Every structure is written in structure tokens, then in C-alpha cells.
Amino acid sequence: MLKNHLNKALYGLILFSLGLTSCEKEEISSSASDFIISSSVHAEDQIKSAYKVDISGGKDTLYVLTDKEFSISSEKADPENWISIEKVEKVSNSLYHVILDIKPLKETFELRTSVLSLITEDLDGGFVTVTQGYTRRFSDNFSWLRYGVVNPLDEGREVLMQSWTSTQLANGWTSTVGEDQEAAYVYGRFEHVKLGKDNYGADFISRNIGGIEKDSILVLSFNAVAYAPLFGEPDNNKLTVELQNGCQFEDGTTSQTIALNHFDSKSALVEQNLWNNSFHYLYIKKPETNTVISTIRVRFVTGNSISSPANRIFLDNFNIYSVHEFETH
């Protein structure tokens, strides 16, 4: 799923953000004696820093040019063992294919790293840092909220935003009080938030998030799930996501409405399973006419407006990642 969406989303976006050039490349010479680790059969594609692999995982190939026997191992900084060496193929006297097996990133775009060591008998060789995922620009998992319990059916101990502490409000999230409302109906819960109540909707607005000056493409990810009572009809499940300060979604709009899943209110493990199938992500770009945008603000709205009733939404794990930066020439 991630791979198909990534290919579709990035194809049109990268064209304007990257200075794409083409040049003729020479094949790796079989008479070369240097130890070269490359991303292709071309010597000029030698990996000088980190080698980035696709978030969807699968097979990938490194090309090693050497006239020496070598061994290879993976030093994993991540306990998931997300990368392994499937096999090493000798293609010619001095060219090897190192086939990597890479697990996909699931439910996150968080950057992870591993180091491959290629060592010859005389301790020559090299090291390759392999990365998967994106650099985080901003993150909020709402661990600073500790009201009530996780159980979404227990709404008695959650706390309206207007009663949050000054320290909690200093995180910069805001909400709009509607004309016919007494308060903004955003509730603090146990390390997550709830938008709306049975007869009122709500919005939830981030602060201005900086640090995106160099970024051409970003991705917003979050967990969101719709309310379902133990008895009766489930709430509506629409969530509108709006961008402010000039950025756009991949289709050029500044607003997207998505359909959420409902949590399983009848499950005996409703607390443990609350966030099942709740991961969502949206690709963001800067318009060609305004590439110097330095901040972004995101607004979540239940339904189509804050007046939408019976559209309670639980929200957690708000993240913005950098996918691509503008090339500097």
C-alpha cells in the first residue's frame, strides 16, 4: 500500500523540486582494483554517504567492485532486524551483487539506520550506512496529556481544552469556539485527544511549525479513529484536514476529507485495540510560486465544520516528515 501510494504521490511532485539532469555514465571497469561500493553498475555512483532504501521494503542491490574476497555483515541499530543480507553474487572477476532483504516501514515513517561492513582478508573494504524512512520535522504524541483512561467508551474523566494547565496549553494547540457553543469541544484524554461530542463538532489547530525552509515535499502522518458506542449507531467518520500558511496537498488543494475506521466497541480488548487500522498520511508540497515557505499549520475538523454533530474523533501521533529537499546548485 505504501509503495503504490508513494509512487503515485511522488512522481508528479519530485519533477518541480529536483533539478533532474542526465549524463552518460561509464560502466564499471572489470580491470579496476579499487574497493568500490556503488548504487548501480556505474563507478561514478559510488556511495559516499548514506544509502537510502524505499519505505516499502523488498529486495535491493548494492554493487561491489573489488579484486579481493570479502565478507559482509550488518550492524543493526534497530532491534527489529529490518535489513538482512540475502546473498552475495559474483558476477565477474571484480564485480559482485550484494542482495539486501529489507522489511517495509509500517504505521510510521520514522527514520531508521543500519551499517553494513564489507571487510577483506587484509582488513580493507568499507562501510555503508543504510537508512529507511524520513527525517522528522515535528512530532507530538500528546504524552503531556494525562486525563482519564485509554478506554474510548469512558468519557467521564476527559477534560475540555479550556481547563488544561498553562503548561499544556503552551504546546500551542488551539481550537475554535462556535457561535452557538459554550466551549471548544476538544478533550484531553490519556496521551491523546478527542474532537467533538455527541451534539457538537470541533476543530484542532497546530501551532505554526517551522524548520521546513529547505523542504520541497513533506508527509503528514497521524492516527485517527471514529467513535462507536457500545449500543446504538456509530458516529459519523469524516475528518477534514486543512493546510494553512501556503503549503498544498499533492493534488494542489489545501483541504482533504478522509473516512476513518471506527474502533471496535464490543471488543473485550477495546483499550489495546483502539488504534488498530488508524494510521493515515497525506503528502504535502510547496507550490512552485512560493517555494520559500518556512512554516506550516495544520487544522483538523470533525466532518465538514465544527457544527457537525455526532462526529467524535480520537487523534494521536501527529508527525511531519521531510521527504525531499530542494537541490542547491
GROMACS .gro file of C-alpha atoms in nm:
model
  329
    1MET     CA    1   0.000   0.000   0.000
    2LEU     CA    2   0.275   0.244   0.095
    3LYS     CA    3   0.473   0.163  -0.217
    4ASN     CA    4   0.183   0.217  -0.456
    5HIS     CA    5   0.084   0.542  -0.290
    6LEU     CA    6   0.442   0.666  -0.278
    7ASN     CA    7   0.498   0.604  -0.646
    8LYS     CA    8   0.177   0.786  -0.735
    9ALA     CA    9   0.228   1.072  -0.496
   10LEU     CA   10   0.592   1.146  -0.562
   11TYR     CA   11   0.604   1.114  -0.940
   12GLY     CA   12   0.446   1.449  -1.005
   13LEU     CA   13   0.595   1.622  -0.703
   14ILE     CA   14   0.962   1.548  -0.750
   15LEU     CA   15   0.976   1.691  -1.101
   16PHE     CA   16   0.948   2.052  -0.992
   17SER     CA   17   1.153   2.018  -0.673
   18LEU     CA   18   1.458   1.834  -0.802
   19GLY     CA   19   1.691   1.953  -1.074
   20LEU     CA   20   1.685   1.641  -1.287
   21THR     CA   21   1.983   1.607  -1.515
   22SER     CA   22   2.101   1.326  -1.734
   23CYS     CA   23   2.450   1.233  -1.834
   24GLU     CA   24   2.627   0.945  -1.996
   25LYS     CA   25   2.787   0.708  -1.748
   26GLU     CA   26   3.068   0.461  -1.796
   27GLU     CA   27   3.022   0.101  -1.695
   28ILE     CA   28   3.235  -0.023  -1.406
   29SER     CA   29   3.561  -0.144  -1.548
   30SER     CA   30   3.644  -0.507  -1.471
   31SER     CA   31   4.012  -0.417  -1.455
   32ALA     CA   32   3.967  -0.167  -1.171
   33SER     CA   33   4.131  -0.267  -0.844
   34ASP     CA   34   3.977  -0.018  -0.601
   35PHE     CA   35   3.717  -0.133  -0.348
   36ILE     CA   36   3.407   0.050  -0.468
   37ILE     CA   37   3.056   0.020  -0.323
   38SER     CA   38   2.803   0.163  -0.565
   39SER     CA   39   2.428   0.202  -0.603
   40SER     CA   40   2.448   0.092  -0.969
   41VAL     CA   41   2.690  -0.066  -1.215
   42HIS     CA   42   2.836   0.279  -1.277
   43ALA     CA   43   3.151   0.365  -1.082
   44GLU     CA   44   3.052   0.730  -1.051
   45ASP     CA   45   2.751   0.621  -0.843
   46GLN     CA   46   2.984   0.520  -0.563
   47ILE     CA   47   2.810   0.556  -0.227
   48LYS     CA   48   2.992   0.826  -0.034
   49SER     CA   49   2.741   0.874   0.247
   50ALA     CA   50   2.414   0.708   0.346
   51TYR     CA   51   2.230   0.478   0.105
   52LYS     CA   52   1.854   0.537   0.122
   53VAL     CA   53   1.617   0.245   0.063
   54ASP     CA   54   1.245   0.253  -0.015
   55ILE     CA   55   0.994   0.268   0.272
   56SER     CA   56   0.802  -0.020   0.112
   57GLY     CA   57   1.095  -0.258   0.162
   58GLY     CA   58   1.166  -0.554  -0.064
   59LYS     CA   59   1.486  -0.652  -0.242
   60ASP     CA   60   1.764  -0.405  -0.313
   61THR     CA   61   2.109  -0.446  -0.465
   62LEU     CA   62   2.447  -0.296  -0.385
   63TYR     CA   63   2.725  -0.327  -0.642
   64VAL     CA   64   3.075  -0.400  -0.514
   65LEU     CA   65   3.384  -0.365  -0.733
   66THR     CA   66   3.691  -0.534  -0.593
   67ASP     CA   67   3.952  -0.792  -0.688
   68LYS     CA   68   3.959  -0.929  -0.332
   69GLU     CA   69   3.743  -1.174  -0.142
   70PHE     CA   70   3.533  -1.005   0.126
   71SER     CA   71   3.281  -1.078   0.397
   72ILE     CA   72   2.977  -0.866   0.481
   73SER     CA   73   2.779  -0.819   0.800
   74SER     CA   74   2.503  -0.592   0.923
   75GLU     CA   75   2.537  -0.393   1.243
   76LYS     CA   76   2.180  -0.311   1.335
   77ALA     CA   77   2.095  -0.007   1.543
   78ASP     CA   78   1.731  -0.117   1.540
   79PRO     CA   79   1.607  -0.425   1.731
   80GLU     CA   80   1.356  -0.506   1.453
   81ASN     CA   81   1.633  -0.655   1.235
   82TRP     CA   82   1.479  -0.472   0.942
   83ILE     CA   83   1.765  -0.536   0.699
   84SER     CA   84   1.949  -0.858   0.616
   85ILE     CA   85   2.191  -0.983   0.352
   86GLU     CA   86   2.013  -1.240   0.138
   87LYS     CA   87   2.313  -1.339  -0.074
   88VAL     CA   88   2.631  -1.220  -0.244
   89GLU     CA   89   2.661  -1.298  -0.616
   90LYS     CA   90   2.992  -1.288  -0.803
   91VAL     CA   91   2.907  -1.150  -1.145
   92SER     CA   92   3.260  -1.126  -1.285
   93ASN     CA   93   3.619  -1.133  -1.159
   94SER     CA   94   3.577  -0.796  -0.994
   95LEU     CA   95   3.203  -0.727  -0.971
   96TYR     CA   96   2.968  -0.854  -0.700
   97HIS     CA   97   2.598  -0.808  -0.635
   98VAL     CA   98   2.501  -0.781  -0.268
   99ILE     CA   99   2.128  -0.860  -0.244
  100LEU     CA  100   1.956  -0.698   0.055
  101ASP     CA  101   1.623  -0.804   0.203
  102ILE     CA  102   1.450  -0.504   0.361
  103LYS     CA  103   1.137  -0.501   0.574
  104PRO     CA  104   0.876  -0.231   0.499
  105LEU     CA  105   0.807   0.055   0.734
  106LYS     CA  106   0.461   0.012   0.883
  107GLU     CA  107   0.249   0.259   1.078
  108THR     CA  108   0.534   0.513   1.079
  109PHE     CA  109   0.781   0.697   0.859
  110GLU     CA  110   1.039   0.730   1.136
  111LEU     CA  111   1.398   0.715   1.008
  112ARG     CA  112   1.595   0.401   1.096
  113THR     CA  113   1.959   0.317   1.031
  114SER     CA  114   2.185   0.018   0.988
  115VAL     CA  115   2.555  -0.012   0.899
  116LEU     CA  116   2.687  -0.273   0.657
  117SER     CA  117   3.053  -0.373   0.699
  118LEU     CA  118   3.242  -0.514   0.398
  119ILE     CA  119   3.580  -0.648   0.507
  120THR     CA  120   3.857  -0.812   0.301
  121GLU     CA  121   4.124  -1.051   0.430
  122ASP     CA  122   4.371  -0.764   0.476
  123LEU     CA  123   4.106  -0.561   0.664
  124ASP     CA  124   4.044  -0.341   0.365
  125GLY     CA  125   3.690  -0.278   0.243
  126GLY     CA  126   3.436  -0.026   0.355
  127PHE     CA  127   3.121   0.063   0.543
  128VAL     CA  128   2.779   0.165   0.414
  129THR     CA  129   2.518   0.339   0.625
  130VAL     CA  130   2.173   0.230   0.507
  131THR     CA  131   1.870   0.439   0.601
  132GLN     CA  132   1.497   0.390   0.560
  133GLY     CA  133   1.228   0.646   0.635
  134TYR     CA  134   1.222   1.024   0.655
  135THR     CA  135   1.370   1.295   0.874
  136ARG     CA  136   1.117   1.418   1.129
  137ARG     CA  137   1.046   1.790   1.129
  138PHE     CA  138   0.785   1.788   1.406
  139SER     CA  139   0.620   1.535   1.633
  140ASP     CA  140   0.359   1.537   1.910
  141ASN     CA  141   0.234   1.214   2.070
  142PHE     CA  142   0.040   1.404   2.339
  143SER     CA  143   0.224   1.226   2.620
  144TRP     CA  144   0.186   1.553   2.812
  145LEU     CA  145  -0.189   1.484   2.848
  146ARG     CA  146  -0.277   1.251   3.136
  147TYR     CA  147  -0.652   1.277   3.183
  148GLY     CA  148  -0.890   0.987   3.234
  149VAL     CA  149  -0.819   0.649   3.079
  150VAL     CA  150  -0.747   0.499   2.738
  151ASN     CA  151  -1.087   0.326   2.710
  152PRO     CA  152  -1.275   0.535   2.450
  153LEU     CA  153  -1.613   0.442   2.597
  154ASP     CA  154  -1.522   0.613   2.926
  155GLU     CA  155  -1.590   0.981   2.854
  156GLY     CA  156  -1.647   1.087   3.214
  157ARG     CA  157  -1.290   1.176   3.305
  158GLU     CA  158  -1.172   1.358   2.994
  159VAL     CA  159  -1.103   1.732   3.028
  160LEU     CA  160  -1.201   2.020   2.799
  161MET     CA  161  -0.914   2.219   2.649
  162GLN     CA  162  -1.025   2.534   2.834
  163SER     CA  163  -0.938   2.357   3.160
  164TRP     CA  164  -0.593   2.238   3.056
  165THR     CA  165  -0.296   2.368   3.251
  166SER     CA  166  -0.093   2.663   3.121
  167THR     CA  167   0.197   2.424   3.059
  168GLN     CA  168  -0.023   2.203   2.842
  169LEU     CA  169  -0.165   2.500   2.653
  170ALA     CA  170   0.191   2.618   2.589
  171ASN     CA  171   0.229   2.332   2.342
  172GLY     CA  172   0.046   2.561   2.103
  173TRP     CA  173  -0.265   2.365   2.005
  174THR     CA  174  -0.582   2.573   1.978
  175SER     CA  175  -0.949   2.524   1.892
  176THR     CA  176  -1.239   2.741   1.775
  177VAL     CA  177  -1.544   2.818   1.989
  178GLY     CA  178  -1.852   2.810   1.765
  179GLU     CA  179  -2.119   3.080   1.774
  180ASP     CA  180  -2.372   2.855   1.948
  181GLN     CA  181  -2.117   2.676   2.166
  182GLU     CA  182  -2.009   2.743   2.523
  183ALA     CA  183  -1.661   2.600   2.470
  184ALA     CA  184  -1.435   2.446   2.211
  185TYR     CA  185  -1.514   2.077   2.237
  186VAL     CA  186  -1.164   1.934   2.232
  187TYR     CA  187  -1.093   1.698   2.520
  188GLY     CA  188  -0.765   1.593   2.675
  189ARG     CA  189  -0.751   1.221   2.743
  190PHE     CA  190  -0.477   0.976   2.837
  191GLU     CA  191  -0.197   1.070   2.592
  192HIS     CA  192  -0.436   1.152   2.308
  193VAL     CA  193  -0.719   1.393   2.230
  194LYS     CA  194  -1.084   1.369   2.134
  195LEU     CA  195  -1.254   1.613   1.899
  196GLY     CA  196  -1.627   1.679   1.935
  197LYS     CA  197  -1.910   1.543   2.149
  198ASP     CA  198  -2.246   1.383   2.077
  199ASN     CA  199  -2.415   1.702   1.957
  200TYR     CA  200  -2.125   1.934   1.864
  201GLY     CA  201  -1.819   1.914   1.643
  202ALA     CA  202  -1.475   2.064   1.695
  203ASP     CA  203  -1.154   2.166   1.525
  204PHE     CA  204  -0.797   2.123   1.648
  205ILE     CA  205  -0.525   2.352   1.517
  206SER     CA  206  -0.150   2.312   1.549
  207ARG     CA  207   0.085   2.598   1.618
  208ASN     CA  208   0.300   2.738   1.339
  209ILE     CA  209   0.556   2.465   1.275
  210GLY     CA  210   0.888   2.594   1.144
  211GLY     CA  211   1.204   2.438   1.006
  212ILE     CA  212   1.072   2.349   0.660
  213GLU     CA  213   1.264   2.613   0.462
  214LYS     CA  214   1.461   2.360   0.257
  215ASP     CA  215   1.183   2.107   0.212
  216SER     CA  216   1.003   2.063  -0.119
  217ILE     CA  217   0.792   1.762  -0.022
  218LEU     CA  218   0.671   1.662   0.324
  219VAL     CA  219   0.437   1.400   0.461
  220LEU     CA  220   0.189   1.444   0.744
  221SER     CA  221   0.100   1.131   0.940
  222PHE     CA  222  -0.132   1.072   1.233
  223ASN     CA  223  -0.356   0.815   1.400
  224ALA     CA  224  -0.728   0.888   1.398
  225VAL     CA  225  -1.032   0.672   1.468
  226ALA     CA  226  -1.405   0.744   1.488
  227TYR     CA  227  -1.631   0.687   1.790
  228ALA     CA  228  -1.867   0.391   1.815
  229PRO     CA  229  -2.090   0.339   2.123
  230LEU     CA  230  -2.141   0.001   2.281
  231PHE     CA  231  -2.507   0.018   2.176
  232GLY     CA  232  -2.663   0.224   1.901
  233GLU     CA  233  -2.538   0.375   1.579
  234PRO     CA  234  -2.171   0.471   1.541
  235ASP     CA  235  -2.080   0.837   1.491
  236ASN     CA  236  -2.003   0.979   1.150
  237ASN     CA  237  -1.646   0.910   1.049
  238LYS     CA  238  -1.537   1.207   0.837
  239LEU     CA  239  -1.226   1.407   0.922
  240THR     CA  240  -1.121   1.716   0.726
  241VAL     CA  241  -0.754   1.813   0.722
  242GLU     CA  242  -0.666   2.169   0.619
  243LEU     CA  243  -0.326   2.324   0.548
  244GLN     CA  244  -0.250   2.684   0.636
  245ASN     CA  245   0.044   2.915   0.555
  246GLY     CA  246   0.069   2.828   0.185
  247CYS     CA  247   0.154   2.460   0.152
  248GLN     CA  248  -0.065   2.229  -0.057
  249PHE     CA  249  -0.156   1.865  -0.075
  250GLU     CA  250  -0.028   1.663  -0.371
  251ASP     CA  251  -0.338   1.746  -0.581
  252GLY     CA  252  -0.289   2.119  -0.534
  253THR     CA  253  -0.569   2.165  -0.278
  254THR     CA  254  -0.539   2.283   0.082
  255SER     CA  255  -0.816   2.063   0.222
  256GLN     CA  256  -0.869   1.686   0.225
  257THR     CA  257  -1.156   1.489   0.380
  258ILE     CA  258  -1.089   1.129   0.474
  259ALA     CA  259  -1.305   0.846   0.604
  260LEU     CA  260  -1.188   0.691   0.929
  261ASN     CA  261  -1.242   0.346   1.072
  262HIS     CA  262  -1.444   0.303   1.391
  263PHE     CA  263  -1.290   0.133   1.692
  264ASP     CA  264  -1.447  -0.198   1.792
  265SER     CA  265  -1.658  -0.103   2.094
  266LYS     CA  266  -1.768  -0.463   2.153
  267SER     CA  267  -1.416  -0.599   2.183
  268ALA     CA  268  -1.300  -0.708   2.527
  269LEU     CA  269  -0.964  -0.554   2.430
  270VAL     CA  270  -1.103  -0.218   2.324
  271GLU     CA  271  -0.825  -0.028   2.502
  272GLN     CA  272  -0.544  -0.233   2.347
  273ASN     CA  273  -0.704  -0.226   2.001
  274LEU     CA  274  -0.816   0.137   1.997
  275TRP     CA  275  -0.561   0.243   1.734
  276ASN     CA  276  -0.588  -0.060   1.506
  277ASN     CA  277  -0.620   0.045   1.140
  278SER     CA  278  -0.598   0.413   1.235
  279PHE     CA  279  -0.278   0.522   1.056
  280HIS     CA  280  -0.323   0.795   0.793
  281TYR     CA  281  -0.081   1.002   0.589
  282LEU     CA  282  -0.101   1.284   0.336
  283TYR     CA  283   0.176   1.413   0.112
  284ILE     CA  284   0.238   1.788   0.110
  285LYS     CA  285   0.423   2.011  -0.135
  286LYS     CA  286   0.519   2.372  -0.170
  287PRO     CA  287   0.364   2.545  -0.471
  288GLU     CA  288   0.608   2.640  -0.748
  289THR     CA  289   0.512   3.005  -0.699
  290ASN     CA  290   0.603   3.006  -0.329
  291THR     CA  291   0.893   2.774  -0.253
  292VAL     CA  292   1.028   2.990   0.032
  293ILE     CA  293   0.752   2.892   0.277
  294SER     CA  294   0.915   2.835   0.617
  295THR     CA  295   0.622   2.734   0.840
  296ILE     CA  296   0.317   2.515   0.823
  297ARG     CA  297  -0.001   2.492   1.028
  298VAL     CA  298  -0.249   2.204   1.022
  299ARG     CA  299  -0.617   2.217   1.116
  300PHE     CA  300  -0.828   1.907   1.186
  301VAL     CA  301  -1.207   1.944   1.164
  302THR     CA  302  -1.474   1.688   1.254
  303GLY     CA  303  -1.694   1.634   0.948
  304ASN     CA  304  -1.707   1.940   0.725
  305SER     CA  305  -1.734   2.202   1.000
  306ILE     CA  306  -1.729   2.246   1.378
  307SER     CA  307  -2.108   2.237   1.374
  308SER     CA  308  -2.110   1.874   1.256
  309PRO     CA  309  -2.277   1.671   1.536
  310ALA     CA  310  -2.216   1.308   1.628
  311ASN     CA  311  -1.873   1.303   1.467
  312ARG     CA  312  -1.638   1.231   1.758
  313ILE     CA  313  -1.278   1.167   1.655
  314PHE     CA  314  -0.983   1.035   1.858
  315LEU     CA  315  -0.644   1.169   1.744
  316ASP     CA  316  -0.283   1.083   1.829
  317ASN     CA  317   0.076   1.071   1.698
  318PHE     CA  318   0.092   1.387   1.488
  319ASN     CA  319   0.409   1.390   1.275
  320ILE     CA  320   0.553   1.590   0.988
  321TYR     CA  321   0.847   1.442   0.795
  322SER     CA  322   1.072   1.577   0.522
  323VAL     CA  323   1.053   1.359   0.208
  324HIS     CA  324   1.263   1.573  -0.030
  325GLU     CA  325   1.461   1.892  -0.007
  326PHE     CA  326   1.526   2.141  -0.285
  327GLU     CA  327   1.857   2.085  -0.457
  328THR     CA  328   2.113   2.359  -0.418
  329HIS     CA  329   2.329   2.445  -0.716
   0.00000   0.00000   0.00000
